[in-house]
Short mmCIF file of N, CA and C and ligand atoms in Angstrom, two decimals:
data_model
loop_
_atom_site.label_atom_id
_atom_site.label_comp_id
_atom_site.label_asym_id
_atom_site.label_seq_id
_atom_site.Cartn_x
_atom_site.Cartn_y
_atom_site.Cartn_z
N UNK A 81 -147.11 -22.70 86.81
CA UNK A 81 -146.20 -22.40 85.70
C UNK A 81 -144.85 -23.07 85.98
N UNK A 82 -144.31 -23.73 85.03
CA UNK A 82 -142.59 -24.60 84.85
C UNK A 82 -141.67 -23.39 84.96
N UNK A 83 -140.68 -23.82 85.52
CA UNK A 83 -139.53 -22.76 85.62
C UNK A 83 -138.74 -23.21 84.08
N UNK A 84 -138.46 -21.72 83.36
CA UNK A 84 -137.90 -22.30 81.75
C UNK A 84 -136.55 -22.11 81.91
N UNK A 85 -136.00 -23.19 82.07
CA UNK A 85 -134.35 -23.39 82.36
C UNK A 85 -133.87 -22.56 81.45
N UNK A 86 -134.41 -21.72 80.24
CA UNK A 86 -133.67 -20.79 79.11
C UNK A 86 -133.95 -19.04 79.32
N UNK A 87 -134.87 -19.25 80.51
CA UNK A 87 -135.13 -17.74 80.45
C UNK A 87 -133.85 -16.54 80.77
N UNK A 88 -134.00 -15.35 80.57
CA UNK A 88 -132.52 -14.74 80.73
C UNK A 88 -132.01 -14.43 81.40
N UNK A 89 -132.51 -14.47 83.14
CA UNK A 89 -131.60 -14.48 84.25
C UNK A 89 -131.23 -15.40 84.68
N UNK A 90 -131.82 -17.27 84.04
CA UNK A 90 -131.30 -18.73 84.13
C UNK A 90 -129.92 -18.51 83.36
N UNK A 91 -129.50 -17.95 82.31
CA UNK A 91 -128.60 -17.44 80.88
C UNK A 91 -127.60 -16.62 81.89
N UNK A 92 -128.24 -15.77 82.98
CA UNK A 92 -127.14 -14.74 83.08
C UNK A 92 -126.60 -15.85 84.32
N UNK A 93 -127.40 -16.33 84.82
CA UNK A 93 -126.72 -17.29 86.07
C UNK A 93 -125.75 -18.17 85.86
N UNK A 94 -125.87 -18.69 84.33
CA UNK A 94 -125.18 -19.64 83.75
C UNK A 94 -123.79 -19.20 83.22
N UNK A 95 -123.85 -17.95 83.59
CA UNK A 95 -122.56 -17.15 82.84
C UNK A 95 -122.68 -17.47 81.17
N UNK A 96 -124.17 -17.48 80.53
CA UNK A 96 -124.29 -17.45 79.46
C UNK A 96 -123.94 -16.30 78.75
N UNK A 97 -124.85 -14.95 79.78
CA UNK A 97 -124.95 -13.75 78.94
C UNK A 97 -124.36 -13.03 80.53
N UNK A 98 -123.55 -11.69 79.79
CA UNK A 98 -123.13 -11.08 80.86
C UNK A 98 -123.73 -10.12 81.56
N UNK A 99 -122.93 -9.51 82.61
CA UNK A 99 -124.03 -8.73 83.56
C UNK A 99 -123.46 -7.68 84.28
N UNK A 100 -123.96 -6.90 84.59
CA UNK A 100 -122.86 -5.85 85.22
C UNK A 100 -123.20 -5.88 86.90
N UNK A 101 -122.48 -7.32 87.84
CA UNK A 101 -123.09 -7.25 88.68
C UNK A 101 -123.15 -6.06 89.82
N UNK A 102 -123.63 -6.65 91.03
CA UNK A 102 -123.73 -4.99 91.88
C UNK A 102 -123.34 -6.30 93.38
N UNK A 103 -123.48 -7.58 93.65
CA UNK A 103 -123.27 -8.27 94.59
C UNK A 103 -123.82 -9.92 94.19
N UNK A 104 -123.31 -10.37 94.92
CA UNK A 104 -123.05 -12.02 95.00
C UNK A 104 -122.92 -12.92 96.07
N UNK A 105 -123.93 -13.76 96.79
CA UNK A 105 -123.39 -14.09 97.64
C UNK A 105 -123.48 -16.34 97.43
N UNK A 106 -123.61 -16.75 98.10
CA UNK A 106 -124.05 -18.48 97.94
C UNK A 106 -125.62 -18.79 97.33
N UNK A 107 -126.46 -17.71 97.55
CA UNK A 107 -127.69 -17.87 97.35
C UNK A 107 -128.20 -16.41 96.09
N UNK A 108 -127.54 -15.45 96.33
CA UNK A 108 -128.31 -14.43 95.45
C UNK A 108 -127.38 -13.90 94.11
N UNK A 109 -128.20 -13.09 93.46
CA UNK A 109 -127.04 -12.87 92.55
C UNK A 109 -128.15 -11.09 92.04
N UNK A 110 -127.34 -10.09 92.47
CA UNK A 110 -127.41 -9.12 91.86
C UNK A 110 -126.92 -8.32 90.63
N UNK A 111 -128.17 -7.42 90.39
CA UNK A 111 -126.66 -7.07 88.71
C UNK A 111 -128.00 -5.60 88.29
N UNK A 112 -127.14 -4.87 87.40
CA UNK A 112 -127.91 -3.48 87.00
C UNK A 112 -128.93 -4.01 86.28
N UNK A 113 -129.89 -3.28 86.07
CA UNK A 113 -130.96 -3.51 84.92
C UNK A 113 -130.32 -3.41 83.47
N UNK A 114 -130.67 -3.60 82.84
CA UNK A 114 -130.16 -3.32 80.98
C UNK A 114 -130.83 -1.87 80.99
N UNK A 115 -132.00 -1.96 80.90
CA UNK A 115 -132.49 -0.23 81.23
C UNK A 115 -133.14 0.34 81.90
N UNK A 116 -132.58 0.72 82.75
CA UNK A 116 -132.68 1.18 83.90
C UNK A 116 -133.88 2.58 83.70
N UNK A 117 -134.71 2.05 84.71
CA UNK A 117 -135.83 3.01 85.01
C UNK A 117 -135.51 4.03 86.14
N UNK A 118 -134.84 3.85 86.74
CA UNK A 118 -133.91 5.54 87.63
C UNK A 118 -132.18 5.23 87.88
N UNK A 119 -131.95 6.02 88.24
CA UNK A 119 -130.30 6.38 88.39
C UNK A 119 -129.62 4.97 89.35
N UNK A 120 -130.20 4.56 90.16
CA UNK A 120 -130.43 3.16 90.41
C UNK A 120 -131.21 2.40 90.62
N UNK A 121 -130.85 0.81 89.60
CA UNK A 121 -132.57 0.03 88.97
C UNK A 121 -131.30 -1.22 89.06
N UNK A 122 -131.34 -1.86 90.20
CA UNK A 122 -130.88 -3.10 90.59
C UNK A 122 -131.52 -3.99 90.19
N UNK A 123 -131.50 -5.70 89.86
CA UNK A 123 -132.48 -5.78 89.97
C UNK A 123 -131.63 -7.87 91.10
N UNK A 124 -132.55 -7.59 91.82
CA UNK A 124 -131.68 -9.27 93.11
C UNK A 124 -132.53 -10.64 92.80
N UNK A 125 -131.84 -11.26 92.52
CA UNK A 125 -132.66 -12.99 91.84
C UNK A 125 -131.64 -13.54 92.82
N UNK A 126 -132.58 -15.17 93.28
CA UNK A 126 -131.81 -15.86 94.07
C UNK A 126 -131.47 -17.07 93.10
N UNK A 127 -130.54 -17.81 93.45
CA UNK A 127 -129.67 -18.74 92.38
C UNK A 127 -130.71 -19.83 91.87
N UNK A 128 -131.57 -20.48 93.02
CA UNK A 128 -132.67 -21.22 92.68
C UNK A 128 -133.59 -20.90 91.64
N UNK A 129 -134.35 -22.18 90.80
CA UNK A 129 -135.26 -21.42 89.98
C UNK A 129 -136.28 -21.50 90.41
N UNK A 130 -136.66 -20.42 90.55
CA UNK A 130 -137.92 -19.64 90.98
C UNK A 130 -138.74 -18.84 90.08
N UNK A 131 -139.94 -19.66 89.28
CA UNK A 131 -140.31 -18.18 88.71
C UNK A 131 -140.70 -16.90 88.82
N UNK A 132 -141.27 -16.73 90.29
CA UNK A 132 -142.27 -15.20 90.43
C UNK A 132 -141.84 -15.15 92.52
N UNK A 133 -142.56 -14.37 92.42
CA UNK A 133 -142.51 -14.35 94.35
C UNK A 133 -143.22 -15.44 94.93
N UNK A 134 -144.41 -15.66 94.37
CA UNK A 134 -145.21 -17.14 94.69
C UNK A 134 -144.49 -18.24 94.38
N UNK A 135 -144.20 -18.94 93.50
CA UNK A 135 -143.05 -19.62 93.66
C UNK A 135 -141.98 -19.81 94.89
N UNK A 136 -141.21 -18.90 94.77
CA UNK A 136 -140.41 -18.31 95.70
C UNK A 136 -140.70 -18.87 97.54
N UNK A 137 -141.69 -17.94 97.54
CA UNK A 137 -142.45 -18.20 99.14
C UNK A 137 -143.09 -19.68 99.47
N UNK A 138 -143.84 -20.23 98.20
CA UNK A 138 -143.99 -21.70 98.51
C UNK A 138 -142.66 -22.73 98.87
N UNK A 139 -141.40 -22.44 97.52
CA UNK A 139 -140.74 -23.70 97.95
C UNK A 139 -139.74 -23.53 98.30
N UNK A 140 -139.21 -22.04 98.40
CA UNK A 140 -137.29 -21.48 98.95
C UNK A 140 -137.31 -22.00 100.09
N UNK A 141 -136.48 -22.77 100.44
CA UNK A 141 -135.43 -22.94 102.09
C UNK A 141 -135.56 -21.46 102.72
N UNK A 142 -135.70 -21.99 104.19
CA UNK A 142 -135.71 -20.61 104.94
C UNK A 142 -134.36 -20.19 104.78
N UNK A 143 -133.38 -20.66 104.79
CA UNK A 143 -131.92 -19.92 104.32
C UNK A 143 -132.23 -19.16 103.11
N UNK A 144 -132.40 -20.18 101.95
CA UNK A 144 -133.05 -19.01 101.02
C UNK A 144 -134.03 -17.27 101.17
N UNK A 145 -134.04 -17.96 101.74
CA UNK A 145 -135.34 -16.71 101.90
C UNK A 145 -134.45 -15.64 102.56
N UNK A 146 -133.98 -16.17 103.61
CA UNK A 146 -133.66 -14.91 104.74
C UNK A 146 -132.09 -14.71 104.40
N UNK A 147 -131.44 -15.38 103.03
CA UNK A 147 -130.37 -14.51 102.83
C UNK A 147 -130.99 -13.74 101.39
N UNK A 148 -131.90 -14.13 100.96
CA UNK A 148 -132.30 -13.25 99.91
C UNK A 148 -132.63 -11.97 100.18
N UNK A 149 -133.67 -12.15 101.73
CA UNK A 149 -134.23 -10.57 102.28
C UNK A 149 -132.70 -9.62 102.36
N UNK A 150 -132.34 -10.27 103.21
CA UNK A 150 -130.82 -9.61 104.18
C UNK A 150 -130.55 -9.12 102.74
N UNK A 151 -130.00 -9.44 101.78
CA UNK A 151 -129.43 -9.31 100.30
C UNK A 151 -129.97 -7.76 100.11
N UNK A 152 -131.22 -7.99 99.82
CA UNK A 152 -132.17 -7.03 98.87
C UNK A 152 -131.34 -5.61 100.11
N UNK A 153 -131.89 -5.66 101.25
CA UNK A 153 -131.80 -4.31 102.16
C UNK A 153 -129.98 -4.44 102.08
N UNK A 154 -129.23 -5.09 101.70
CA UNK A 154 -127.82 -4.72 101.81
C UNK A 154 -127.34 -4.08 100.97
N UNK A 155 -127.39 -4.46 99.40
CA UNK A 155 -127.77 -4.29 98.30
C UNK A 155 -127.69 -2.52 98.43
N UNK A 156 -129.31 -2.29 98.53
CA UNK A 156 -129.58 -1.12 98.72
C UNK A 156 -128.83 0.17 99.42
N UNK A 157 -128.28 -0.59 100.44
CA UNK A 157 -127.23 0.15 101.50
C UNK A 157 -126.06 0.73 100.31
N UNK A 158 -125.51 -0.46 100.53
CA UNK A 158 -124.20 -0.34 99.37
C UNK A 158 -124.38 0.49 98.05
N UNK A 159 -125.69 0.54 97.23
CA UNK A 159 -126.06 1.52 96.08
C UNK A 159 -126.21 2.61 97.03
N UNK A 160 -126.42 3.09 98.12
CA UNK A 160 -126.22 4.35 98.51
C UNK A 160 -127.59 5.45 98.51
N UNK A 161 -128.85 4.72 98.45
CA UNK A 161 -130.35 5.06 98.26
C UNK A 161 -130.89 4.73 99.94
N UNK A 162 -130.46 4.17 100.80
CA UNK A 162 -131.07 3.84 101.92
C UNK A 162 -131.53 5.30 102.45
N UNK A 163 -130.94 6.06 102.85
CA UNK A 163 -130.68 7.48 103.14
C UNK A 163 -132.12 8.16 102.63
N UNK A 164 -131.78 8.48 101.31
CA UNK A 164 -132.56 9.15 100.35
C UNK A 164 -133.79 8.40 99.82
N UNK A 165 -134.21 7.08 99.99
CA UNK A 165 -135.78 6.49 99.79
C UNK A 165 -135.16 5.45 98.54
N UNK A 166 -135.98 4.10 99.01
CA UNK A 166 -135.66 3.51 97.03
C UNK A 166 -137.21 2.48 97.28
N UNK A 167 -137.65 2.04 95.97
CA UNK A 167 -138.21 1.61 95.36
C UNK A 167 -138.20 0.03 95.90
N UNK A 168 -139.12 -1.12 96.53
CA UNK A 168 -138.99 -2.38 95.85
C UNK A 168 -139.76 -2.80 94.83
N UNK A 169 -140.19 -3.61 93.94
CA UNK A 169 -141.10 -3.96 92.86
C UNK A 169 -140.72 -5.54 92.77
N UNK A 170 -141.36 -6.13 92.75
CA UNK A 170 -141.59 -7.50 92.36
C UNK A 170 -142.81 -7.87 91.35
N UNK A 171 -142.55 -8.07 90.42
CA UNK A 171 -143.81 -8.90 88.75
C UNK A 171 -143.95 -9.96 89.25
N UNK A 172 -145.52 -10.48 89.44
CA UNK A 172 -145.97 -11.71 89.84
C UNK A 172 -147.15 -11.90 88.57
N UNK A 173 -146.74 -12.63 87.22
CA UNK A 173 -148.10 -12.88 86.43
C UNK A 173 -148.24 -11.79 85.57
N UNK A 174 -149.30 -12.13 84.44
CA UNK A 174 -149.68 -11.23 83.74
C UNK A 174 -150.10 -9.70 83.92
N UNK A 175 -151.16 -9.59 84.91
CA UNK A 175 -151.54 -8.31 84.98
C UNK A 175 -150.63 -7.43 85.51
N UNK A 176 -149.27 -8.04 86.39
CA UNK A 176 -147.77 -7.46 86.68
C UNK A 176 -147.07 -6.40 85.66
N UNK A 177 -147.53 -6.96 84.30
CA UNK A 177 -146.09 -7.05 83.55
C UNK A 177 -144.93 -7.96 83.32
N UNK A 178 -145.01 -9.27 84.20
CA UNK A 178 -144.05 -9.88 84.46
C UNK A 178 -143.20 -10.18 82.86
N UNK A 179 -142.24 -9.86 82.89
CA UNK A 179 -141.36 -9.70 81.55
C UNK A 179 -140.44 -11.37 81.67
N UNK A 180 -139.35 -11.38 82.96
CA UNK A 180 -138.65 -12.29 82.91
C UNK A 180 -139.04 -13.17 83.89
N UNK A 181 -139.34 -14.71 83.66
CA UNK A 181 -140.32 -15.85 84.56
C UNK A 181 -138.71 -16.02 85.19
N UNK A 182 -138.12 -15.26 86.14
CA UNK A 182 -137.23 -16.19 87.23
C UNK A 182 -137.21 -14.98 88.22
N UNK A 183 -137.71 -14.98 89.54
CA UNK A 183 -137.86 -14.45 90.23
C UNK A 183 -137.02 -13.18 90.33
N UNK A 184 -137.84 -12.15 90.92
CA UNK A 184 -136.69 -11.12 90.81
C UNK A 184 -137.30 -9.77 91.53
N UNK A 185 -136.71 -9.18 92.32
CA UNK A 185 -136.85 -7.96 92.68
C UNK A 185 -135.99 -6.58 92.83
N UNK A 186 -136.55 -5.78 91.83
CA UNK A 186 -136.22 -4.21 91.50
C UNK A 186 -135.86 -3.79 92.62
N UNK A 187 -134.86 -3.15 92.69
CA UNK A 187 -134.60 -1.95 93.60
C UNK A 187 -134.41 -0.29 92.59
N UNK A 188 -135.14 0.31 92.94
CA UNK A 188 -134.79 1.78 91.82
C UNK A 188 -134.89 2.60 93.27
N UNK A 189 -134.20 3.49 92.91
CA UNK A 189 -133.93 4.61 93.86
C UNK A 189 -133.50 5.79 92.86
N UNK A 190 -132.40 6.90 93.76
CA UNK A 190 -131.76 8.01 93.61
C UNK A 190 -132.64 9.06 92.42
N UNK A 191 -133.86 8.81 92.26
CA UNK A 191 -134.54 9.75 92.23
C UNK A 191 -136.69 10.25 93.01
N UNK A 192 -136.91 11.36 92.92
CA UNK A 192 -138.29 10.90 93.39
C UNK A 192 -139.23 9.63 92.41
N UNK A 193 -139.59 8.84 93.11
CA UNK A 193 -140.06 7.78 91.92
C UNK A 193 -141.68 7.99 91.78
N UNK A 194 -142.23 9.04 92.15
CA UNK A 194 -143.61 9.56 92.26
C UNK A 194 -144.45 7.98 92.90
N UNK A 195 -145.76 8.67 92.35
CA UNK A 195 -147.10 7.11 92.55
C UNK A 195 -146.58 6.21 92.53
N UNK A 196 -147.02 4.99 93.38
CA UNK A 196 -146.65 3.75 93.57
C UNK A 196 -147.31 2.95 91.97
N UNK A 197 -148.50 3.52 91.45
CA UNK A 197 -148.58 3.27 90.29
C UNK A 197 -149.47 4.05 89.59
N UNK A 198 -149.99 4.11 88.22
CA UNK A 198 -150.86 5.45 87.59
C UNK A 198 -151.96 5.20 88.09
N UNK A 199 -152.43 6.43 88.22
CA UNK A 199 -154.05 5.90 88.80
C UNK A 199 -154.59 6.04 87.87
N UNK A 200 -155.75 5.05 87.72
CA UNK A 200 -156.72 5.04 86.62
C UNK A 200 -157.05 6.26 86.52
P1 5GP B 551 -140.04 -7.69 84.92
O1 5GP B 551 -140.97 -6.96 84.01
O2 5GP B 551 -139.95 -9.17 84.57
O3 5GP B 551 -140.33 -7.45 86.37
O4 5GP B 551 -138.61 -7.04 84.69
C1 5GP B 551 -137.58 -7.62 83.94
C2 5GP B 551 -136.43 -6.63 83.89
O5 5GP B 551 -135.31 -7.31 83.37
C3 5GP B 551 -136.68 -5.41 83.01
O6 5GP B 551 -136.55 -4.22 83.79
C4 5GP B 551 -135.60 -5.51 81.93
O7 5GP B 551 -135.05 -4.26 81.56
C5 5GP B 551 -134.56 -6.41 82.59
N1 5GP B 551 -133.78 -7.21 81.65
C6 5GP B 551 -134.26 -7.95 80.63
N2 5GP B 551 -133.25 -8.58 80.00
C7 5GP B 551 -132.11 -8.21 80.64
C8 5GP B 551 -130.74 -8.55 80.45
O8 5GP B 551 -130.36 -9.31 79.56
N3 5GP B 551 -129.84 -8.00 81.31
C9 5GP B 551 -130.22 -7.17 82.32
N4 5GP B 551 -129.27 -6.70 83.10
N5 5GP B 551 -131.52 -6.83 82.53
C10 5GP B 551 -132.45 -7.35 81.69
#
């Protein structure tokens, strides 16, 4: 799959559309969800376009990568969920859900987030 230079976290990177960020560093760019699925629903994209986690893991620079990880668990610190349990989620593809094609991983916390998913 092509990375679509128009999708809406390429838009929010571009300072097209705005964002309510949560952190920023040379490589990542965090920001709230629009609607948020618990009391905190982060969600951390790295600046590169990347569409999915596969993507991601094939062609990110190991800098990439390992300031993206460091990111995600800092992130989390700073929202104040480390303590109390949080959520990661990453959409890879259709049967995901995958909504937005530019890489990205959820952080939700600050409440119980039950099953990891419904059971059939
Ligand atoms: P996915 O299903 O691709 O893993 O999740 C995409 C997420 O992006 C959804 O949780 C959705 O609410 C969020 N989202 C979609 N458009 C926007 C937007 O314009 N701004 C923000 N902050 N979040 C968005």
């Amino acid at each position: 799959m092509s990375y679509d230079t128009n999708n809406i976290f390429a838009r929010i990177l571009r300072g097209e559309i705005p964002c309510r960020k949560a952190y920023e560093d040379d490589h990542v760019l965090a920001f709230h969800d629009i609607h948020p699925q618990a009391p905190t629903h982060i969600l951390v994209i790295p600046k590169g376009s990347y569409v999915s986690a596969a993507d991601f893991g094939a062609k990110a620079s190991d800098a990439e990568i390992a300031a993206f990880t460091r990111a995600v668990s800092r992130i989390a610190a700073e929202a104040g969920v480390e303590g109390s349990g949080y959520r990661l989620i990453s959409n890879h593809g259709a049967d995901s859900h995958q909504e937005v094609p530019h890489y990205h991983v959820h952080i939700l916390g600050g409440r119980p987030l039950g099953r990891l998913v419904t059971p059939l």
